[in-house]
Amino acid sequence: AQSVTQLGSHVSVSEGALVLLRCNYSSSVPPYLFWYVQYPNQGLQLLLKYTTGATLVKGINGFEAEFKKSETSFHLTKPSAHMSDAAEYFCAVSESDSGYSTLTFGKGTMLLVSP
Amino acid sequence: KAGVTQTPRYLIKTRGQQVTLSCSPISGHRSVSWYQQTPGQGLQFLFEYFSETQRNKGNFPGRFSGRQFSNSRSEMNVSTLELGDSALYLCASSQPGQGSPLHFGNGTRLTVT
């Protein structure tokens, strides 16, 4: 069975500061990993994904994440936060050999950005 | 290309009633999944359909059902509504293939009174 843990239900940063959102996963097989963002009253928007290959993945809006197999982590970072980054962020995992597209999500981290 | 479309956006129902939610996937996407999102439980997988066949199901009671049509459009039905069914129901579509990301609609907000 797979699972995702996001450390911190809320993270507060100042505009211009580094954003770091933590995600650890467990999976019995090589995982596919995703980060999604959700703005109020909207669905989830894909930020980036890791399937195979390069472990540093770049996504939209200046976000990137690094897959570290030894640490079972897939933390999301952005060098400089914008006010528009304030939203809820979800890390998700799917198993590469399941044949399904099913995602298991973390509980989410609300990013708060102050001026 | 149009995104995933879910209708209606908002629904208010009474306990004991039933409800049907609709989802139109992105053109060319044959896989449709449904998720329930609540503040307490977060995002939980309901079911996934591919080529009109349910190929995976989450841990929900039989009151929750779904189907997929030949044009890949999907519906989910909840019968005998309970207060705890109040949630945002999200539909997502994807292309075939391992690791294909899910593309989500804006959801249907269901309130059960």
Short mmCIF file of C-alpha atoms in Angstrom, two decimals:
data_model
loop_
_atom_site.label_atom_id
_atom_site.label_comp_id
_atom_site.label_asym_id
_atom_site.label_seq_id
_atom_site.Cartn_x
_atom_site.Cartn_y
_atom_site.Cartn_z
CA ALA A 1 0.00 0.00 0.00
CA GLN A 2 1.17 3.49 -0.73
CA SER A 3 0.91 6.57 1.44
CA VAL A 4 1.95 10.21 1.47
CA THR A 5 2.88 12.41 4.42
CA GLN A 6 3.04 16.16 4.10
CA LEU A 7 4.78 17.77 7.03
CA GLY A 8 2.96 20.88 8.19
CA SER A 9 -0.67 21.63 7.45
CA HIS A 10 0.21 25.33 7.19
CA VAL A 11 3.42 27.03 6.07
CA SER A 12 3.89 30.80 6.27
CA VAL A 13 6.50 32.72 4.29
CA SER A 14 7.14 36.33 3.39
CA GLU A 15 6.96 37.50 -0.19
CA GLY A 16 10.36 36.92 -1.80
CA ALA A 17 11.37 34.19 0.65
CA LEU A 18 12.16 30.57 -0.16
CA VAL A 19 9.22 28.20 -0.27
CA LEU A 20 9.80 24.63 0.96
CA LEU A 21 6.90 22.19 1.22
CA ARG A 22 7.77 18.72 2.45
CA CYS A 23 6.48 15.42 1.14
CA ASN A 24 7.48 11.88 2.11
CA TYR A 25 5.98 8.81 0.54
CA SER A 26 5.92 5.09 0.99
CA SER A 27 5.53 2.71 -1.90
CA SER A 28 6.46 -0.91 -2.42
CA VAL A 29 7.39 -0.27 -6.04
CA PRO A 30 9.03 2.64 -7.87
CA PRO A 31 6.60 5.49 -7.52
CA TYR A 32 5.24 8.14 -9.78
CA LEU A 33 5.09 11.40 -7.83
CA PHE A 34 3.07 14.55 -8.39
CA TRP A 35 2.49 17.97 -6.88
CA TYR A 36 -0.84 19.70 -7.38
CA VAL A 37 -2.04 23.16 -6.32
CA GLN A 38 -5.61 24.10 -5.43
CA TYR A 39 -6.91 27.66 -5.34
CA PRO A 40 -10.18 28.43 -3.50
CA ASN A 41 -13.29 27.06 -5.20
CA GLN A 42 -11.26 25.38 -7.90
CA GLY A 43 -10.03 21.92 -8.78
CA LEU A 44 -6.46 20.71 -8.63
CA GLN A 45 -3.86 21.97 -11.09
CA LEU A 46 -0.77 19.92 -11.89
CA LEU A 47 2.47 21.68 -10.89
CA LEU A 48 4.95 18.96 -11.80
CA LYS A 49 5.48 15.22 -11.93
CA TYR A 50 8.26 12.66 -11.58
CA THR A 51 8.02 9.37 -13.42
CA THR A 52 11.54 8.29 -14.45
CA GLY A 53 14.82 9.91 -15.39
CA ALA A 54 16.11 13.17 -13.97
CA THR A 55 15.41 13.40 -10.28
CA LEU A 56 15.16 17.21 -10.27
CA VAL A 57 11.88 18.13 -11.88
CA LYS A 58 10.89 21.61 -12.94
CA GLY A 59 7.27 22.65 -13.06
CA ILE A 60 5.10 25.63 -13.72
CA ASN A 61 5.24 28.98 -11.92
CA GLY A 62 8.90 28.53 -10.95
CA PHE A 63 8.37 25.48 -8.75
CA GLU A 64 10.64 22.46 -8.73
CA ALA A 65 10.95 19.24 -6.76
CA GLU A 66 13.66 16.66 -6.23
CA PHE A 67 13.03 12.93 -5.98
CA LYS A 68 15.30 11.39 -3.34
CA LYS A 69 14.83 7.64 -3.27
CA SER A 70 17.06 7.11 -0.23
CA GLU A 71 14.99 9.56 1.79
CA THR A 72 11.64 8.62 0.16
CA SER A 73 11.05 12.33 -0.28
CA PHE A 74 9.76 14.64 -2.97
CA HIS A 75 9.93 18.14 -1.48
CA LEU A 76 8.60 21.14 -3.42
CA THR A 77 10.60 24.36 -3.57
CA LYS A 78 10.45 27.81 -5.10
CA PRO A 79 13.29 30.33 -4.67
CA SER A 80 11.09 33.40 -4.23
CA ALA A 81 7.46 33.39 -3.10
CA HIS A 82 4.81 35.55 -4.75
CA MET A 83 1.53 36.59 -3.19
CA SER A 84 -0.18 34.64 -5.96
CA ASP A 85 1.40 31.41 -4.65
CA ALA A 86 -0.93 31.42 -1.66
CA ALA A 87 -2.97 28.24 -2.08
CA GLU A 88 -3.17 24.65 -0.87
CA TYR A 89 -0.58 22.20 -2.19
CA PHE A 90 -0.99 18.45 -2.45
CA CYS A 91 1.63 15.78 -2.95
CA ALA A 92 0.45 12.53 -4.55
CA VAL A 93 1.83 9.12 -5.42
CA SER A 94 0.79 6.36 -7.77
CA GLU A 95 2.37 2.94 -8.13
CA SER A 96 4.18 2.39 -11.40
CA ASP A 97 3.10 -1.23 -11.80
CA SER A 98 -0.57 -0.97 -10.86
CA GLY A 99 -1.91 -0.30 -14.33
CA TYR A 100 -4.13 2.33 -12.81
CA SER A 101 -4.03 6.11 -12.74
CA THR A 102 -5.17 6.14 -9.11
CA LEU A 103 -3.46 8.71 -6.92
CA THR A 104 -3.00 8.63 -3.17
CA PHE A 105 -2.85 12.18 -1.84
CA GLY A 106 -1.30 13.74 1.21
CA LYS A 107 -3.45 15.84 3.53
CA GLY A 108 -2.27 19.04 1.90
CA THR A 109 -0.24 22.06 3.00
CA MET A 110 -1.74 25.54 2.99
CA LEU A 111 0.85 28.08 1.90
CA LEU A 112 0.36 31.55 3.34
CA VAL A 113 2.35 34.43 1.83
CA SER A 114 2.62 37.73 3.66
CA PRO A 115 3.75 41.03 2.13
CA LYS B 1 -8.41 22.24 -25.75
CA ALA B 2 -11.26 22.42 -23.27
CA GLY B 3 -10.56 21.16 -19.77
CA VAL B 4 -12.54 18.76 -17.65
CA THR B 5 -16.09 20.00 -17.20
CA GLN B 6 -18.20 19.09 -14.20
CA THR B 7 -21.86 19.90 -13.77
CA PRO B 8 -23.49 21.18 -11.73
CA ARG B 9 -21.03 23.32 -9.73
CA TYR B 10 -23.25 23.40 -6.65
CA LEU B 11 -25.98 21.13 -5.33
CA ILE B 12 -28.09 21.16 -2.22
CA LYS B 13 -29.92 17.96 -1.34
CA THR B 14 -31.81 16.55 1.60
CA ARG B 15 -30.90 13.43 3.55
CA GLY B 16 -32.30 10.33 1.91
CA GLN B 17 -32.38 11.77 -1.59
CA GLN B 18 -30.13 10.67 -4.41
CA VAL B 19 -27.91 12.74 -6.66
CA THR B 20 -26.17 12.37 -10.02
CA LEU B 21 -23.04 14.30 -10.92
CA SER B 22 -21.70 14.64 -14.44
CA CYS B 23 -18.20 14.87 -15.87
CA SER B 24 -16.95 15.51 -19.41
CA PRO B 25 -13.26 14.65 -19.81
CA ILE B 26 -10.67 16.35 -21.95
CA SER B 27 -11.07 15.30 -25.57
CA GLY B 28 -9.06 12.13 -26.21
CA HIS B 29 -8.83 11.12 -22.57
CA ARG B 30 -10.37 7.73 -22.00
CA SER B 31 -9.73 7.35 -18.29
CA VAL B 32 -11.99 9.14 -15.79
CA SER B 33 -11.53 9.10 -12.03
CA TRP B 34 -13.62 10.49 -9.19
CA TYR B 35 -12.41 11.79 -5.84
CA GLN B 36 -14.18 13.06 -2.75
CA GLN B 37 -12.63 16.00 -0.90
CA THR B 38 -13.63 16.88 2.67
CA PRO B 39 -11.85 18.97 5.33
CA GLY B 40 -11.56 15.97 7.65
CA GLN B 41 -10.58 13.16 5.30
CA GLY B 42 -8.86 15.11 2.53
CA LEU B 43 -8.88 13.70 -0.99
CA GLN B 44 -10.16 10.15 -1.22
CA PHE B 45 -10.36 8.00 -4.34
CA LEU B 46 -13.84 6.82 -5.31
CA PHE B 47 -13.44 4.97 -8.62
CA GLU B 48 -11.78 4.94 -12.00
CA TYR B 49 -13.28 4.10 -15.37
CA PHE B 50 -11.55 3.24 -18.61
CA SER B 51 -13.37 2.39 -21.83
CA GLU B 52 -16.71 2.12 -20.02
CA THR B 53 -15.33 -0.37 -17.47
CA GLN B 54 -14.70 0.28 -13.81
CA ARG B 55 -11.13 -0.84 -13.28
CA ASN B 56 -10.47 0.37 -9.75
CA LYS B 57 -12.63 1.25 -6.76
CA GLY B 58 -11.95 2.97 -3.48
CA ASN B 59 -13.26 2.11 -0.05
CA PHE B 60 -16.72 3.64 -0.22
CA PRO B 61 -20.12 2.06 0.46
CA GLY B 62 -22.26 0.71 -2.35
CA ARG B 63 -24.40 3.87 -2.23
CA PHE B 64 -21.67 5.41 -4.37
CA SER B 65 -21.71 4.24 -7.96
CA GLY B 66 -20.62 5.45 -11.33
CA ARG B 67 -20.57 4.72 -14.99
CA GLN B 68 -18.81 5.78 -18.14
CA PHE B 69 -20.34 6.20 -21.56
CA SER B 70 -18.93 5.38 -24.97
CA ASN B 71 -17.89 9.01 -25.47
CA SER B 72 -15.88 8.79 -22.21
CA ARG B 73 -18.26 11.08 -20.33
CA SER B 74 -18.90 9.83 -16.83
CA GLU B 75 -21.54 10.14 -14.13
CA MET B 76 -21.45 9.28 -10.47
CA ASN B 77 -24.49 8.62 -8.37
CA VAL B 78 -24.97 8.73 -4.63
CA SER B 79 -28.15 7.18 -3.27
CA THR B 80 -29.74 7.63 0.15
CA LEU B 81 -27.69 10.71 0.93
CA GLU B 82 -26.25 11.19 4.40
CA LEU B 83 -25.01 14.39 6.03
CA GLY B 84 -21.47 13.05 5.79
CA ASP B 85 -21.68 12.95 2.01
CA SER B 86 -21.36 16.74 1.94
CA ALA B 87 -18.13 17.32 0.06
CA LEU B 88 -16.45 18.59 -3.06
CA TYR B 89 -16.55 15.86 -5.68
CA LEU B 90 -13.75 16.08 -8.19
CA CYS B 91 -13.57 14.39 -11.54
CA ALA B 92 -10.26 13.90 -13.34
CA SER B 93 -9.34 12.56 -16.75
CA SER B 94 -6.08 11.23 -18.12
CA GLN B 95 -4.55 9.69 -21.19
CA PRO B 96 -3.76 6.00 -21.17
CA GLY B 97 -0.33 5.01 -19.94
CA GLN B 98 1.61 4.66 -16.75
CA GLY B 99 2.34 7.90 -15.02
CA SER B 100 -0.04 10.01 -17.05
CA PRO B 101 -1.10 12.90 -14.83
CA LEU B 102 -4.69 13.47 -13.84
CA HIS B 103 -6.36 16.64 -15.06
CA PHE B 104 -9.06 17.81 -12.68
CA GLY B 105 -12.28 19.69 -13.15
CA ASN B 106 -13.43 22.42 -10.76
CA GLY B 107 -15.66 20.00 -8.90
CA THR B 108 -19.25 19.79 -7.74
CA ARG B 109 -19.90 21.11 -4.24
CA LEU B 110 -22.59 18.90 -2.69
CA THR B 111 -24.31 20.00 0.49
CA VAL B 112 -26.63 17.56 2.23
CA THR B 113 -29.07 19.06 4.76
#
